[in-house]
Short mmCIF file of C-alpha atoms in Angstrom, two decimals:
data_model
loop_
_atom_site.label_atom_id
_atom_site.label_comp_id
_atom_site.label_asym_id
_atom_site.label_seq_id
_atom_site.Cartn_x
_atom_site.Cartn_y
_atom_site.Cartn_z
CA VAL A 17 84.79 96.21 84.52
CA HIS A 18 88.30 98.11 83.65
CA PRO A 19 91.29 97.20 86.86
CA VAL A 20 92.02 100.38 87.47
CA HIS A 21 88.77 100.76 89.39
CA VAL A 22 89.17 98.73 91.81
CA GLU A 23 90.75 101.04 94.30
CA ALA A 24 87.97 103.69 93.25
CA VAL A 25 85.45 100.93 94.04
CA ALA A 26 87.00 98.38 96.75
CA ASN A 27 88.71 100.97 98.77
CA VAL A 28 86.69 103.06 100.73
CA VAL A 29 88.87 106.01 100.26
CA GLY A 30 87.84 106.04 96.59
CA ARG A 31 83.96 106.94 97.35
CA ALA A 32 84.98 110.87 96.41
CA GLU A 33 85.62 109.57 93.07
CA LEU A 34 82.49 107.60 92.44
CA MET A 35 80.58 110.67 93.98
CA ALA A 36 82.29 113.16 91.96
CA ALA A 37 82.20 110.97 88.92
CA ALA A 38 77.96 110.68 89.52
CA GLY A 39 77.67 114.26 89.59
CA TYR A 40 79.35 114.60 86.62
CA ALA A 41 77.65 112.24 84.51
CA VAL A 42 74.54 113.67 85.61
CA ALA A 43 75.72 117.39 84.62
CA LEU A 44 76.49 115.93 81.28
CA VAL A 45 73.87 114.02 80.69
CA CYS A 46 71.44 116.94 81.78
CA ALA A 47 73.38 119.66 79.29
CA LEU A 48 72.90 117.62 76.26
CA ARG A 49 69.02 117.42 77.21
CA ALA A 50 69.08 121.16 77.85
CA GLN A 51 69.16 121.38 73.92
CA SER A 52 65.33 120.43 73.49
CA ARG A 53 64.09 121.43 77.30
CA PRO A 54 66.47 123.97 78.98
CA VAL A 55 64.43 123.07 82.08
CA TYR A 56 67.86 120.29 82.56
CA LEU A 57 69.58 123.06 83.12
CA ILE A 58 68.58 122.75 86.87
CA GLY A 59 69.93 118.82 86.97
CA VAL A 60 73.08 120.22 85.39
CA ALA A 61 73.92 122.72 88.61
CA ALA A 62 72.81 120.14 90.86
CA GLY A 63 75.02 117.62 89.60
CA ALA A 64 77.63 120.00 89.64
CA ALA A 65 76.92 120.74 92.82
CA PHE A 66 77.11 117.37 93.94
CA GLY A 67 79.86 116.60 92.30
CA ILE A 68 82.27 119.59 93.35
CA ALA A 69 81.04 118.55 97.04
CA SER A 70 82.77 115.55 96.70
CA LYS A 71 85.68 115.90 95.26
CA GLU A 72 87.83 119.10 93.18
CA LEU A 73 87.97 117.36 90.35
CA VAL A 74 84.98 118.10 88.75
CA ALA A 75 86.18 121.89 88.20
CA THR A 76 86.81 120.55 84.95
CA LEU A 77 83.43 120.26 84.24
CA PRO A 78 82.52 123.16 82.36
CA ALA A 79 85.07 122.15 79.99
CA SER A 80 84.07 118.56 79.69
CA VAL A 81 80.49 120.29 78.49
CA LEU A 82 81.82 122.22 75.92
CA LEU A 83 83.83 119.61 74.31
CA LEU A 84 80.99 117.46 73.97
CA TYR A 85 78.97 119.84 72.67
CA ALA A 86 81.69 120.32 69.93
CA TRP A 87 81.63 116.92 69.46
CA LYS A 88 78.11 116.30 68.94
CA ARG A 89 77.75 119.74 66.99
CA ALA A 90 75.12 120.93 68.80
CA ASP A 91 74.08 124.37 69.66
CA MET A 92 77.04 126.17 71.07
CA ARG A 93 75.23 128.97 72.56
CA MET A 94 73.30 126.51 74.32
CA GLY A 95 76.43 124.97 75.49
CA TRP A 96 78.29 127.93 76.74
CA LYS A 97 75.20 128.66 78.94
CA ALA A 98 75.04 124.70 80.59
CA ALA A 99 79.38 125.06 80.90
CA ALA A 100 77.88 128.79 83.10
CA VAL A 101 75.83 126.59 84.47
CA ALA A 102 78.12 124.24 85.80
CA ALA A 103 80.42 126.87 86.92
CA ILE A 104 78.44 128.06 89.24
CA PRO A 105 78.12 126.02 91.81
CA ILE A 106 82.13 125.04 91.46
CA GLY A 107 82.89 128.74 91.53
CA ALA A 108 80.62 129.25 94.75
CA TYR A 109 82.69 126.17 96.32
CA TYR A 110 86.21 127.88 95.49
CA VAL A 111 84.42 130.89 97.18
CA LEU A 112 83.57 129.36 100.10
CA HIS A 113 86.87 127.95 100.62
CA GLU A 114 88.74 130.49 100.48
CA TRP A 115 86.08 132.61 102.67
CA ILE A 116 86.46 129.78 105.43
CA GLY A 117 90.23 129.80 104.97
CA ALA A 118 90.44 126.14 103.66
CA GLY A 119 92.53 127.62 100.73
CA LEU A 120 92.12 126.68 96.96
CA LEU A 121 92.55 123.00 95.67
CA THR A 122 93.64 122.18 99.34
CA SER A 123 95.45 118.76 99.00
CA GLY A 124 96.67 118.20 101.87
CA GLY A 125 100.37 118.42 100.85
CA THR A 126 102.97 117.77 98.17
CA ALA A 127 103.74 114.35 96.69
CA ALA A 128 107.12 113.58 97.10
CA GLY A 129 109.97 114.36 94.89
CA LEU A 130 107.94 117.26 93.76
CA GLU A 131 108.51 119.75 96.99
CA ARG A 132 109.54 123.51 96.22
CA LEU A 133 109.38 122.43 92.21
CA GLY A 134 107.66 125.71 89.97
CA MET A 135 104.98 124.21 87.75
CA VAL A 136 107.28 124.09 84.99
CA SER A 137 109.47 121.98 86.64
CA ARG A 138 106.22 120.04 87.78
CA ALA A 139 104.94 119.32 84.63
CA TRP A 140 108.53 118.18 83.23
CA ALA A 141 109.09 115.80 85.89
CA MET A 142 105.18 114.54 85.62
CA VAL A 143 105.98 113.54 81.71
CA PRO A 144 107.78 110.08 81.93
CA LEU A 145 104.93 109.21 85.12
CA THR A 146 102.37 109.65 82.78
CA LEU A 147 103.80 106.48 81.15
CA GLN A 148 102.14 105.17 84.20
CA TRP A 149 98.87 106.21 83.03
CA TRP A 150 98.82 105.05 79.71
CA ARG A 151 100.40 101.57 81.03
CA LEU A 152 97.33 101.52 83.52
CA LEU A 153 94.25 102.63 81.39
CA LEU A 154 96.09 100.03 78.13
CA PHE A 155 97.39 96.98 79.82
CA PRO A 156 96.83 97.17 83.51
CA ALA A 157 98.07 93.92 84.04
CA HIS A 158 100.24 95.28 87.38
CA LEU A 159 98.23 97.07 89.46
CA SER A 160 100.28 98.44 92.76
CA ALA A 161 98.89 99.61 96.17
CA ASP A 162 101.62 102.37 95.83
CA TYR A 163 103.45 104.90 93.44
CA SER A 164 105.62 106.75 95.42
CA PRO A 165 109.18 107.29 95.19
CA ALA A 166 111.75 105.36 95.54
CA GLU A 167 109.65 102.85 93.72
CA LEU A 168 109.01 105.93 90.83
CA THR A 169 111.74 107.81 89.94
CA VAL A 170 111.15 111.48 89.65
CA SER A 171 113.60 113.57 87.45
CA THR A 172 113.57 117.23 86.27
CA GLY A 173 116.61 116.05 84.01
CA LEU A 174 116.29 114.46 80.68
CA THR A 175 115.64 110.85 80.57
CA LEU A 176 114.78 108.51 78.31
CA GLY A 177 110.96 108.22 80.02
CA HIS A 178 110.89 111.59 79.18
CA VAL A 179 111.58 110.77 75.86
CA LEU A 180 109.41 107.83 75.37
CA ALA A 181 106.71 110.04 77.06
CA LEU A 182 106.83 112.37 74.82
CA CYS A 183 107.10 109.88 71.88
CA VAL A 184 103.44 108.50 73.10
CA TRP A 185 101.45 111.68 73.39
CA ALA A 186 102.67 112.42 69.95
CA LEU A 187 101.40 109.80 68.69
CA ALA A 188 98.50 109.98 70.60
CA GLY A 189 97.86 113.11 69.07
CA LEU A 190 99.00 112.25 65.88
CA LEU A 191 96.59 109.04 65.52
CA ALA A 192 93.51 111.27 67.05
CA TRP A 193 94.34 114.26 64.30
CA ARG A 194 94.42 111.45 61.52
CA THR A 195 91.14 109.73 62.77
CA ARG A 196 89.25 112.99 63.24
CA HIS A 197 86.56 112.24 60.30
CA ALA A 198 86.84 108.16 60.19
CA ILE A 199 86.71 107.61 64.02
CA PRO A 200 86.03 110.86 65.70
CA GLY A 201 85.78 108.95 69.20
CA ILE A 202 89.63 108.73 69.62
CA ALA A 203 89.95 112.20 69.25
CA LEU A 204 87.19 112.79 72.01
CA GLY A 205 88.29 110.08 74.38
CA LEU A 206 91.99 111.76 74.01
CA LEU A 207 90.79 115.41 74.94
CA TRP A 208 88.52 114.07 78.06
CA LEU A 209 91.75 112.53 79.17
CA ILE A 210 93.34 115.74 79.17
CA ILE A 211 90.81 117.68 80.75
CA THR A 212 89.72 115.24 83.47
CA VAL A 213 93.17 114.08 84.35
CA ALA A 214 94.30 117.86 84.33
CA PRO A 215 93.78 118.27 88.70
CA VAL A 216 95.22 115.38 89.54
CA SER A 217 98.76 116.17 87.32
CA ASN A 218 100.49 118.22 89.29
CA VAL A 219 100.77 120.33 87.29
CA LEU A 220 98.45 123.28 87.64
CA LEU A 221 98.76 122.77 91.39
CA PRO A 222 100.67 119.98 93.29
CA THR A 223 98.82 117.47 94.94
CA GLU A 224 99.68 114.73 98.18
CA LEU A 225 99.90 111.62 95.44
CA LEU A 226 102.42 111.44 92.36
CA ILE A 227 99.48 109.20 90.88
CA ALA A 228 96.98 106.90 92.47
CA GLU A 229 95.06 104.21 90.47
CA ARG A 230 91.56 105.65 92.00
CA THR A 231 92.22 108.99 90.59
CA LEU A 232 91.66 107.72 86.95
CA TYR A 233 88.51 106.50 87.53
CA LEU A 234 87.15 109.34 85.67
CA PRO A 235 89.53 109.64 83.21
CA SER A 236 89.21 106.54 82.45
CA PHE A 237 86.12 107.00 80.66
CA GLY A 238 87.99 108.48 77.74
CA ILE A 239 90.49 106.10 76.75
CA VAL A 240 87.51 103.27 77.05
CA PHE A 241 85.42 105.66 74.82
CA ALA A 242 88.15 105.57 72.12
CA LEU A 243 88.84 102.05 71.93
CA ALA A 244 85.18 101.19 71.74
CA SER A 245 85.07 103.76 69.35
CA ILE A 246 87.89 101.87 67.36
CA GLY A 247 86.01 98.92 67.95
CA VAL A 248 82.68 99.84 66.38
CA ALA A 249 85.15 100.88 63.13
CA LEU A 250 86.78 97.72 62.74
CA PRO A 251 85.80 96.19 59.23
CA TRP A 252 85.23 92.71 60.76
CA PRO A 253 82.05 90.56 61.18
CA ALA A 254 80.33 91.35 63.80
CA ARG A 255 80.82 88.07 65.52
CA VAL A 256 84.38 88.54 65.33
CA ARG A 257 83.74 92.21 67.35
CA VAL A 258 81.42 90.29 69.62
CA GLY A 259 83.64 87.82 70.33
CA LEU A 260 87.31 90.16 70.68
CA LEU A 261 84.82 92.46 73.34
CA ALA A 262 83.59 89.36 75.36
CA PHE A 263 87.49 88.35 75.54
CA VAL A 264 88.43 91.54 76.92
CA LEU A 265 85.54 92.05 79.58
CA THR A 266 86.38 88.58 80.47
CA LEU A 267 90.17 89.50 81.00
CA GLY A 268 88.77 93.04 82.52
CA ILE A 269 86.58 90.89 85.12
CA ALA A 270 89.06 88.27 86.07
CA ARG A 271 91.44 91.02 87.29
CA SER A 272 89.14 93.17 88.97
CA VAL A 273 88.26 90.16 90.84
CA ALA A 274 91.66 89.11 91.70
CA ARG A 275 92.69 92.61 92.42
CA ILE A 276 89.82 93.30 95.18
CA PRO A 277 91.38 91.29 98.48
CA ALA A 278 94.37 94.15 98.42
CA TRP A 279 91.71 96.54 99.48
CA HIS A 280 89.76 94.30 102.18
CA ASP A 281 91.41 95.32 105.33
CA ASP A 282 94.77 97.32 106.56
CA ASP A 283 96.48 93.67 106.95
CA MET A 284 95.90 93.08 103.35
CA HIS A 285 97.31 96.09 101.51
CA PHE A 286 100.01 95.72 103.96
CA GLU A 287 100.80 92.70 102.36
CA ALA A 288 99.93 94.20 99.02
CA LEU A 289 102.38 97.08 99.29
CA LYS A 290 104.90 94.52 100.34
CA ARG A 291 104.53 92.42 97.55
CA GLU A 292 104.07 95.22 94.44
CA ALA A 293 105.38 98.27 95.85
CA PRO A 294 108.63 97.58 98.32
CA HIS A 295 110.74 100.19 97.53
CA SER A 296 108.18 102.62 98.00
CA TYR A 297 109.41 104.90 101.25
CA ARG A 298 105.16 104.14 102.26
CA THR A 299 106.11 100.69 102.10
CA LEU A 300 109.50 100.94 104.08
CA TRP A 301 108.21 103.50 106.36
CA LEU A 302 104.96 101.28 107.29
CA GLU A 303 107.57 97.97 107.50
CA GLY A 304 110.19 99.98 109.76
CA ASN A 305 107.08 100.72 112.29
CA ASP A 306 106.09 97.43 112.23
CA GLU A 307 109.08 95.90 112.50
CA PHE A 308 109.48 98.01 115.98
CA ALA A 309 106.56 96.74 117.26
CA ARG A 310 107.31 93.38 117.02
CA GLY A 311 110.67 94.09 118.80
CA GLN A 312 112.71 93.89 115.98
CA TRP A 313 114.65 97.32 116.22
CA GLY A 314 117.67 96.72 114.20
CA SER A 315 115.64 95.97 111.05
CA GLY A 316 112.90 98.15 112.04
CA GLU A 317 116.11 101.37 111.78
CA ARG A 318 117.35 100.28 108.65
CA PHE A 319 113.18 100.42 106.79
CA LEU A 320 113.15 103.77 108.58
CA GLN A 321 116.64 104.98 107.40
CA ALA A 322 115.59 103.08 104.10
CA ALA A 323 112.32 105.35 103.86
CA ILE A 324 114.01 108.64 104.34
CA THR A 325 116.73 107.99 102.32
CA ALA A 326 113.88 106.95 99.59
CA ALA A 327 112.22 110.41 100.81
CA PRO A 328 114.21 112.69 102.08
CA VAL A 329 111.60 115.97 102.64
CA ILE A 330 109.21 113.65 104.47
CA ALA A 331 109.03 114.45 107.72
CA GLY A 332 107.51 111.06 109.21
CA PRO A 333 109.87 108.58 109.05
CA ARG A 334 112.17 110.80 110.60
CA TYR A 335 109.67 111.63 113.49
CA ASP A 336 108.90 107.86 114.04
CA LEU A 337 112.32 106.95 113.94
CA ALA A 338 113.41 109.93 116.67
CA ARG A 339 110.52 108.50 118.63
CA PHE A 340 111.90 104.92 118.78
CA TYR A 341 115.28 106.43 119.47
CA MET A 342 113.67 108.04 122.66
CA LYS A 343 112.47 105.26 123.70
CA ALA A 344 116.03 103.64 123.98
CA ARG A 345 116.82 106.74 125.50
CA LEU A 346 119.50 107.66 122.40
CA TRP A 347 118.81 111.27 122.30
CA GLN A 348 121.47 112.43 120.63
CA PRO A 349 120.89 110.33 117.62
CA ALA A 350 116.68 111.15 118.08
CA ILE A 351 117.37 115.06 118.40
CA ARG A 352 119.09 114.87 115.15
CA GLU A 353 116.11 113.36 113.68
CA LEU A 354 113.55 115.65 114.74
CA GLN A 355 115.88 118.63 113.75
CA ALA A 356 115.76 117.03 110.09
CA ALA A 357 111.86 116.71 110.51
CA ILE A 358 111.62 120.05 111.14
CA THR A 359 113.80 121.54 108.49
CA VAL A 360 111.80 119.63 105.88
CA ASP A 361 108.76 120.42 107.63
CA SER A 362 108.45 123.41 109.47
CA ALA A 363 104.61 123.28 110.66
CA PHE A 364 105.07 119.54 111.85
CA THR A 365 104.27 120.39 115.38
CA PRO A 366 104.17 116.89 117.24
CA ALA A 367 108.57 117.04 115.80
CA ARG A 368 109.12 120.31 117.38
CA ASP A 369 107.38 118.78 120.97
CA ALA A 370 109.08 115.69 120.30
CA LEU A 371 112.09 117.94 119.90
CA ARG A 372 111.71 119.69 123.24
CA ASP A 373 111.26 117.05 125.37
CA ALA A 374 114.27 114.93 123.45
CA GLU A 375 116.35 117.80 124.75
CA ASP A 376 115.10 118.10 128.06
CA SER A 377 115.57 114.43 128.67
CA ALA A 378 119.06 114.70 127.68
CA ARG A 379 119.88 117.63 129.69
CA GLN A 380 118.34 115.61 132.41
CA ASP A 381 120.45 112.82 132.02
CA ARG A 382 124.01 114.63 131.66
CA ARG A 383 122.69 116.19 135.49
CA ARG A 384 122.30 112.62 137.20
CA PRO A 385 125.65 111.11 138.90
#
């Protein structure tokens, strides 16, 4: 009932998150049962194979197997065996990817704002954005259909957001350490969060998203487990704890039900974008195209120019604006935008093709008497 799950469940794109999490869960359950019956290692391999075929985040499964074995103080020799068994289909997946030329952890692009940044710079830029993770996992009152520039600010300098985020992580680590004996579930939950959020953190490898609620589906288990551990440890009467749990579940259900329509179809998603992320370059880009489609060329141009300002190294808005310039036979503005699109994304073939057409059309116009 956690509201951050709605995007993964209600939006068809989130199917990969659900399938990966299912394989992850099967592999973990089988890994723990393999302590008494080694035949369950077959289930570990099957769960890992199903999960990694669904989404690359399952690459963290061996680490999670070792984490659970350590937390349960189980036989670490079997833990290492289970982790190794999980790693076999995961490794095979990446070998196959390299063999067919798809590349390791292919993400389809780099998130706007993180282009041309090295690992250290990306990690530093993501530090203040992790505050959004904490907010979404602990206080998901506000949900958004998009988290992109300029709705979020990406900075490689030292900002107040950096300081606050570092303080939050330090306090979480301190809490986990201080309660490691009394409430060990807090430490387990924090470590689970760190492990499972790593593939989408843009630190080790860049992804095409700064933040997306659906990518927090698996990491959210760690936070929920930590909160449940705290709830069990509270020295309150059982009826008080049950009442608190019922209250939290009711809030979660109500927020989730209210959120589902945002992912019903393209039109409702577009309305959610305009309502929840009006400054995002994606929203501005879509609004610009929508205005042009309705014949409102002036406002369409302003929206697309705003999208370009918000994400200057994304070729798409420049390309779309150039296409509309070409329809109006404004060749020079179209050529400028297409040249800029090619500069920021040299592999964007449609811009190259459109540039040739615009230049040919401009020459033909000049030859006409």
